[in-house]
CSV table of C-alpha atoms and ligand atoms in Angstrom, one decimal:
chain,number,residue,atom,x,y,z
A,15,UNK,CA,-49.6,20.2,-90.9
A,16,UNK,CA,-48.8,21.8,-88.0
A,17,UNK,CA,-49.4,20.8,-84.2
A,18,UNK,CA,-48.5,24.6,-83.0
A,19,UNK,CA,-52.6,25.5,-82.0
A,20,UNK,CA,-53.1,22.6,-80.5
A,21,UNK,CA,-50.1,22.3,-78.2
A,22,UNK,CA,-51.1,24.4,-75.6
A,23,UNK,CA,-54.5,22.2,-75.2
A,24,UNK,CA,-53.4,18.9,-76.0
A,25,UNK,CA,-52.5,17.8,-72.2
A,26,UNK,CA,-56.0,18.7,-71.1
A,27,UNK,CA,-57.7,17.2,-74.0
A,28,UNK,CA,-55.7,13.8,-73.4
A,29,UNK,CA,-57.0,14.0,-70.3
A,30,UNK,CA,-60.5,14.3,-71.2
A,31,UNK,CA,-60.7,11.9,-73.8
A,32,UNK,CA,-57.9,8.7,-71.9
A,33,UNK,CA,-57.3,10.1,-68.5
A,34,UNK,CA,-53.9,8.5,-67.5
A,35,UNK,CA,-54.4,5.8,-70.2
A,36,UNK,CA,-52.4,7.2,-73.1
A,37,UNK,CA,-49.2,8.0,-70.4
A,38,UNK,CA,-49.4,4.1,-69.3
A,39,UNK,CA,-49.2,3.3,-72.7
A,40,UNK,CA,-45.9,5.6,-73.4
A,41,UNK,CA,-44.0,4.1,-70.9
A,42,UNK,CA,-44.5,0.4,-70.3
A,43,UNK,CA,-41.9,-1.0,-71.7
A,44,UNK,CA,-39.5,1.6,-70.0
A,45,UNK,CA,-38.5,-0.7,-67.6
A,46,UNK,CA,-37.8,-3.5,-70.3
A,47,UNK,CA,-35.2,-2.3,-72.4
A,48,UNK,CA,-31.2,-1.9,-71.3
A,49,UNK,CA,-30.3,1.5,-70.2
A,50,UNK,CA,-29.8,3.6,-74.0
A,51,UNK,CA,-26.6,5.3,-74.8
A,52,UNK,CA,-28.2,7.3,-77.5
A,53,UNK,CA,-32.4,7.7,-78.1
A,54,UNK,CA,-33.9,9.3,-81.0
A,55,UNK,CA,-37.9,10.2,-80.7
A,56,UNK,CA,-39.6,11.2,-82.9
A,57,UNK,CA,-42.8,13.5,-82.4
A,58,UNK,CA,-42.3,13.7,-78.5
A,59,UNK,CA,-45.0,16.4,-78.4
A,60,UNK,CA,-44.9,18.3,-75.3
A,61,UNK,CA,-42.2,16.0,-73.3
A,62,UNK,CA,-44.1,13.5,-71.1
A,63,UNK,CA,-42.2,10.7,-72.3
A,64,UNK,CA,-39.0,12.7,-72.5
A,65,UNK,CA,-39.3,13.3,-69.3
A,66,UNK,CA,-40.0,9.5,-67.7
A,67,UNK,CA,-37.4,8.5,-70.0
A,68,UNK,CA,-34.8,10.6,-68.8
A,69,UNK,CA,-35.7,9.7,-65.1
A,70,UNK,CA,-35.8,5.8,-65.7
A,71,UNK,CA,-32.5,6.1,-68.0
A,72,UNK,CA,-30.4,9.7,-66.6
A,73,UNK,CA,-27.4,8.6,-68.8
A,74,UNK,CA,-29.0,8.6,-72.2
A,75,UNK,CA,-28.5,11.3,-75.1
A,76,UNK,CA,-31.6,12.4,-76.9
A,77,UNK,CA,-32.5,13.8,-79.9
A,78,UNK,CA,-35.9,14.7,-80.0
A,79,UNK,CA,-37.3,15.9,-83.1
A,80,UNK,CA,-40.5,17.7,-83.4
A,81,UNK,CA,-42.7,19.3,-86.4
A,82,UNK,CA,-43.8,21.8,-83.8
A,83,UNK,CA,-42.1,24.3,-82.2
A,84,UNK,CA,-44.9,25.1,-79.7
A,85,UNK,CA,-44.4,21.2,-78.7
A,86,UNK,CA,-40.9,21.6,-78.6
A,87,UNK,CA,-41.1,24.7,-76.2
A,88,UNK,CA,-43.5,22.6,-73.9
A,89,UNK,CA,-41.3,19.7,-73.7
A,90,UNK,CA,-38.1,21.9,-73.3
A,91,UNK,CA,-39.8,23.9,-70.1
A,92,UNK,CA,-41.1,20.2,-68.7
A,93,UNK,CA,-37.8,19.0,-68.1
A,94,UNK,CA,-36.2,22.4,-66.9
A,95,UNK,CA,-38.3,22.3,-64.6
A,96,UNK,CA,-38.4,19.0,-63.3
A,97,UNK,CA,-35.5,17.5,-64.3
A,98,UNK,CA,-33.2,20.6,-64.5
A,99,UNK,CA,-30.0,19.0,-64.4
A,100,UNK,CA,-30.8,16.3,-67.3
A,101,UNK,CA,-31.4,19.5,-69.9
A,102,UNK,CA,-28.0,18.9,-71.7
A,103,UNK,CA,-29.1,15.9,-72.5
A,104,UNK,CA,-31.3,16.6,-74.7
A,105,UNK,CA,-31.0,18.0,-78.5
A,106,UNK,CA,-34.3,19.4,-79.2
A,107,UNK,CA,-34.5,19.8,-83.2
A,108,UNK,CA,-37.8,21.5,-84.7
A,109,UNK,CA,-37.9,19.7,-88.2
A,110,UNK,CA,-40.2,17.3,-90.2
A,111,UNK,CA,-39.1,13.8,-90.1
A,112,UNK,CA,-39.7,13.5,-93.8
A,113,UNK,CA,-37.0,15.3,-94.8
A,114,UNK,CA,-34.6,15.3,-92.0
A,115,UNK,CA,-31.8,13.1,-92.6
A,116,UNK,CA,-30.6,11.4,-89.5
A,117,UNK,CA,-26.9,9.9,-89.1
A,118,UNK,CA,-26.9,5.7,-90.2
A,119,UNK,CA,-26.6,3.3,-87.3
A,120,UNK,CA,-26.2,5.9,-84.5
A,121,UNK,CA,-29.3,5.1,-81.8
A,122,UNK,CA,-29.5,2.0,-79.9
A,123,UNK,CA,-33.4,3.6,-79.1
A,124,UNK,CA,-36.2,4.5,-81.5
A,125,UNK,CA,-39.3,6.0,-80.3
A,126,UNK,CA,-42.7,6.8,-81.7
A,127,UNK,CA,-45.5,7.1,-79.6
A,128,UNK,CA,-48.4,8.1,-81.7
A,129,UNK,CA,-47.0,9.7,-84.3
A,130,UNK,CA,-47.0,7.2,-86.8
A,131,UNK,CA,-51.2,7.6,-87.2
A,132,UNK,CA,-50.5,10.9,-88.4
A,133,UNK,CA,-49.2,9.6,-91.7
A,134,UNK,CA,-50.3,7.5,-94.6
A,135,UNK,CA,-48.9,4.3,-95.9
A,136,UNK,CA,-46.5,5.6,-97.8
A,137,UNK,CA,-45.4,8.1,-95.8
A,138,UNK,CA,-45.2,5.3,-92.7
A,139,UNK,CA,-43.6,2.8,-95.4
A,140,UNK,CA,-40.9,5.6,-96.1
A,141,UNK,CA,-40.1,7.2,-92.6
A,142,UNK,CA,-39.7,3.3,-90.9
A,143,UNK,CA,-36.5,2.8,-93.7
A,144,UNK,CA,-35.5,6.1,-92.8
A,145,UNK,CA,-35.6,5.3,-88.6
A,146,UNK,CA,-34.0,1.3,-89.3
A,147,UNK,CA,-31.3,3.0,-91.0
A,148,UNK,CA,-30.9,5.3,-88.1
A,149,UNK,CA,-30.9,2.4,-85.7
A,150,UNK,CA,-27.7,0.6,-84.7
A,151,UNK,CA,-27.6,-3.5,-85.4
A,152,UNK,CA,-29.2,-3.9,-81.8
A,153,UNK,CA,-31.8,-1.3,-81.3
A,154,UNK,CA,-34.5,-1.3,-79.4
A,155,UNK,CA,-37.8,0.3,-80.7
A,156,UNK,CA,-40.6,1.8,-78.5
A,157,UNK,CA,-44.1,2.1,-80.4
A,158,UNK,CA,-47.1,3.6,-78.4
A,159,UNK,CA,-50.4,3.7,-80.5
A,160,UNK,CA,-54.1,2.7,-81.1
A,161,UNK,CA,-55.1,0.1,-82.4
A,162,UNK,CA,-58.4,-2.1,-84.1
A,163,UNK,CA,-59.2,-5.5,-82.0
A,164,UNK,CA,-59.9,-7.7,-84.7
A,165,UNK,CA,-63.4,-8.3,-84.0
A,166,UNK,CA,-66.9,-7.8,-81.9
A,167,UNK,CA,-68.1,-4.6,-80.2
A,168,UNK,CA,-64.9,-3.5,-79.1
A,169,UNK,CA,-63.7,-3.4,-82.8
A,170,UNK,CA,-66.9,-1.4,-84.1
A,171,UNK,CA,-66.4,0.8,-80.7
A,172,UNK,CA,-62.3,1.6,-82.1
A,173,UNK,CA,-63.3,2.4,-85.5
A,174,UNK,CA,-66.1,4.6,-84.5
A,175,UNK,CA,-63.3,6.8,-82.0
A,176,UNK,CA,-60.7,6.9,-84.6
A,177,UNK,CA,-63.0,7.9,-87.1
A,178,UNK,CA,-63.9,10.5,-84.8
A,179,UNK,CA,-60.4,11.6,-83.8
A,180,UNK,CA,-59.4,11.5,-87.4
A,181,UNK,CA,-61.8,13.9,-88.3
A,182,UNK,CA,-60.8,16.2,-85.3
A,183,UNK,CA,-57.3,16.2,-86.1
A,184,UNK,CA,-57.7,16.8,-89.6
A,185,UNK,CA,-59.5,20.0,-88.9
A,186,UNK,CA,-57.1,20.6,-86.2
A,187,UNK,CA,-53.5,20.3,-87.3
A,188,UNK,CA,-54.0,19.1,-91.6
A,189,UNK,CA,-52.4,15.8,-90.6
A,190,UNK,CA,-52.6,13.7,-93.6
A,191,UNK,CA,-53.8,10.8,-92.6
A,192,UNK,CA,-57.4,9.5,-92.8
A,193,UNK,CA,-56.7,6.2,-91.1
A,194,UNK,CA,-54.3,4.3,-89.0
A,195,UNK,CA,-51.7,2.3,-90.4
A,196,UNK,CA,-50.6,-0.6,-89.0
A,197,UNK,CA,-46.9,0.0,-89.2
A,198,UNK,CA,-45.9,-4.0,-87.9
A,199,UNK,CA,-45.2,-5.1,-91.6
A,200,UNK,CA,-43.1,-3.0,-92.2
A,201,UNK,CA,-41.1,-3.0,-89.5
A,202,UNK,CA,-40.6,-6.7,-89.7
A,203,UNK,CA,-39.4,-5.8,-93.1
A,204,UNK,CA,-36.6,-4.2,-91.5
A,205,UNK,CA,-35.6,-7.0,-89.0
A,206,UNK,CA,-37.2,-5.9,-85.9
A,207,UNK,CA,-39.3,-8.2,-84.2
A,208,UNK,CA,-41.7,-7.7,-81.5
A,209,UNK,CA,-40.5,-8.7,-78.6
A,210,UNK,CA,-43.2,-7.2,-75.9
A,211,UNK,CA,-46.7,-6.1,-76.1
A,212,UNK,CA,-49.0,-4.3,-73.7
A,213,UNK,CA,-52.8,-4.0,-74.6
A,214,UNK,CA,-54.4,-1.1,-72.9
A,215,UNK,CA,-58.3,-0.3,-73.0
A,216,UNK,CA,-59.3,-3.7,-74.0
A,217,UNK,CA,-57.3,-3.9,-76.9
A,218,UNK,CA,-57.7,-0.2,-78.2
A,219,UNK,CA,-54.5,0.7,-77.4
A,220,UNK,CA,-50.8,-1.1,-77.1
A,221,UNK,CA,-47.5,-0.5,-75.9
A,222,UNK,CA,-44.6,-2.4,-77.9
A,223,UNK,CA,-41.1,-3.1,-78.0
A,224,UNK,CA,-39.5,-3.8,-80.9
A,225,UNK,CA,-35.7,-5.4,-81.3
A,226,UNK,CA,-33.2,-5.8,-83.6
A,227,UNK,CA,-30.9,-8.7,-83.5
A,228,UNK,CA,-28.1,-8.3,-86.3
B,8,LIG,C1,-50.3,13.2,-82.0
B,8,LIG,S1,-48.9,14.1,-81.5
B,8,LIG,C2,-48.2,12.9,-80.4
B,8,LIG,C3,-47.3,13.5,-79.4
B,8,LIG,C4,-46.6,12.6,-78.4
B,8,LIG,N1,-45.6,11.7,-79.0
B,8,LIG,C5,-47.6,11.7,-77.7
B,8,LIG,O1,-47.3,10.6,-77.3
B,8,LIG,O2,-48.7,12.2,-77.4
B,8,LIG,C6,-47.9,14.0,-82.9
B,8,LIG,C7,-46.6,14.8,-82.7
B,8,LIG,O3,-45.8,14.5,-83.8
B,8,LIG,C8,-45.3,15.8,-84.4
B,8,LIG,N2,-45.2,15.6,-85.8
B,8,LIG,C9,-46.3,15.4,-86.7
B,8,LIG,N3,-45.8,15.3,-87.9
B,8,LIG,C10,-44.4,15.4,-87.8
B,8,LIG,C11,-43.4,15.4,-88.8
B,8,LIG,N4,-43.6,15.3,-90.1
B,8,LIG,N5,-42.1,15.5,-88.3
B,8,LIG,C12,-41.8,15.7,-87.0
B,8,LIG,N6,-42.8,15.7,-86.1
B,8,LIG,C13,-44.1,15.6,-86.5
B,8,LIG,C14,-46.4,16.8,-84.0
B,8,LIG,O4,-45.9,18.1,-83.9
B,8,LIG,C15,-46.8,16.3,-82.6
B,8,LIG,O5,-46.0,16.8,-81.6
């Protein structure tokens, strides 16, 4: 699996295919949460998120881990150049989540914004222990991703796109996945709870924040 070819292309085809939606998505619940100490995100692609995050919060320390080191190099060049100053900030680590070993209880902020989709159940099942370990007692966690409306047009209309996007990105990048996972099980399993949601695109997308209250 690798997101290196695509990198260079993904902004413009985000654009194509959600216009601004996807971005809206990323950061609605930026406002919501208390100012983080220390962020972990996982998958930031090329930095979009990073970058509003660092803007809305200019105190917090990231670590930003990405598969890709073509996303990594975007991301890393998007905030030098706009947010110069907030660079040493940010720990940019090119590795695969499923076998980097993060420090226990050390982030009051977890971030995935569609990331998780790229993985199957297990694999989601096993890298959501991995992140709640990583997460201090109190941690927020910020979730960005599609999702199925449970019924009607709009849910044939969400299966048909993913289907479709599934099938791109497996070409694409060899992501594992052949469908999305509903990831809300099982991270109720491991004492978050959901405290906000924001539907996007009637229901096809959503927003969430997830806390821990140990
Ligand atoms: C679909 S993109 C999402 C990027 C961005 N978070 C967004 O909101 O658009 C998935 C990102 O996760 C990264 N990724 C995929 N599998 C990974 C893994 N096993 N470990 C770390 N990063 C991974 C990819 O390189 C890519 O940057």
């Amino acid at each position: 699996m690798s997101f290196d070819a695509l990198a260079p292309w993904y902004r413009t085809l985000e654009w194509i295919a959600f216009g601004d939606e996807l971005q809206r998505c990323r950061v609605a619940c930026l406002g919501e949460i208390a100012a983080p100490r220390r962020a972990l995100i996982i998958g930031e692609g090329n930095g979009r998120f990073l970058c509003e995050l660092l803007r809305f919060h200019p105190e917090v320390e990231v670590d930003c881990i990405d598969a890709s080191h073509r996303m990594l190099q975007l991301a890393r060049k998007r905030i030098a150049d706009e947010l110069g100053n907030r660079l040493e900030r940010v720990h940019f680590l090119h590795d695969d989540i499923m076998s980097w070993s993060p420090p226990k209880h050390h982030y009051d902020l977890v971030v995935t914004h569609f990331v998780l989709d790229c993985f199957p159940e297990a694999v989601v099942a096993g890298i959501t222990k991995k992140l709640a370990l990583a997460a201090m007692a109190d941690a927020n966690w910020l979730l960005a991703d599609f999702c199925v409306p449970r019924n009607g047009m709009a849910r044939f209309c969400a299966r048909s796109r993913l289907a479709m996007m599934y099938l791109f990105f497996r070409l694409m990048t060899r992501i594992e996945a052949r469908e999305l996972v509903d990831p809300t099980p099982l991270m109720r399993a491991e004492g978050f709870v959901l405290a906000r949601q924001h539907p996007f695109r009637k229901g096809t997308l959503k927003s969430e924040m997830w806390r821990r209250n140990r």
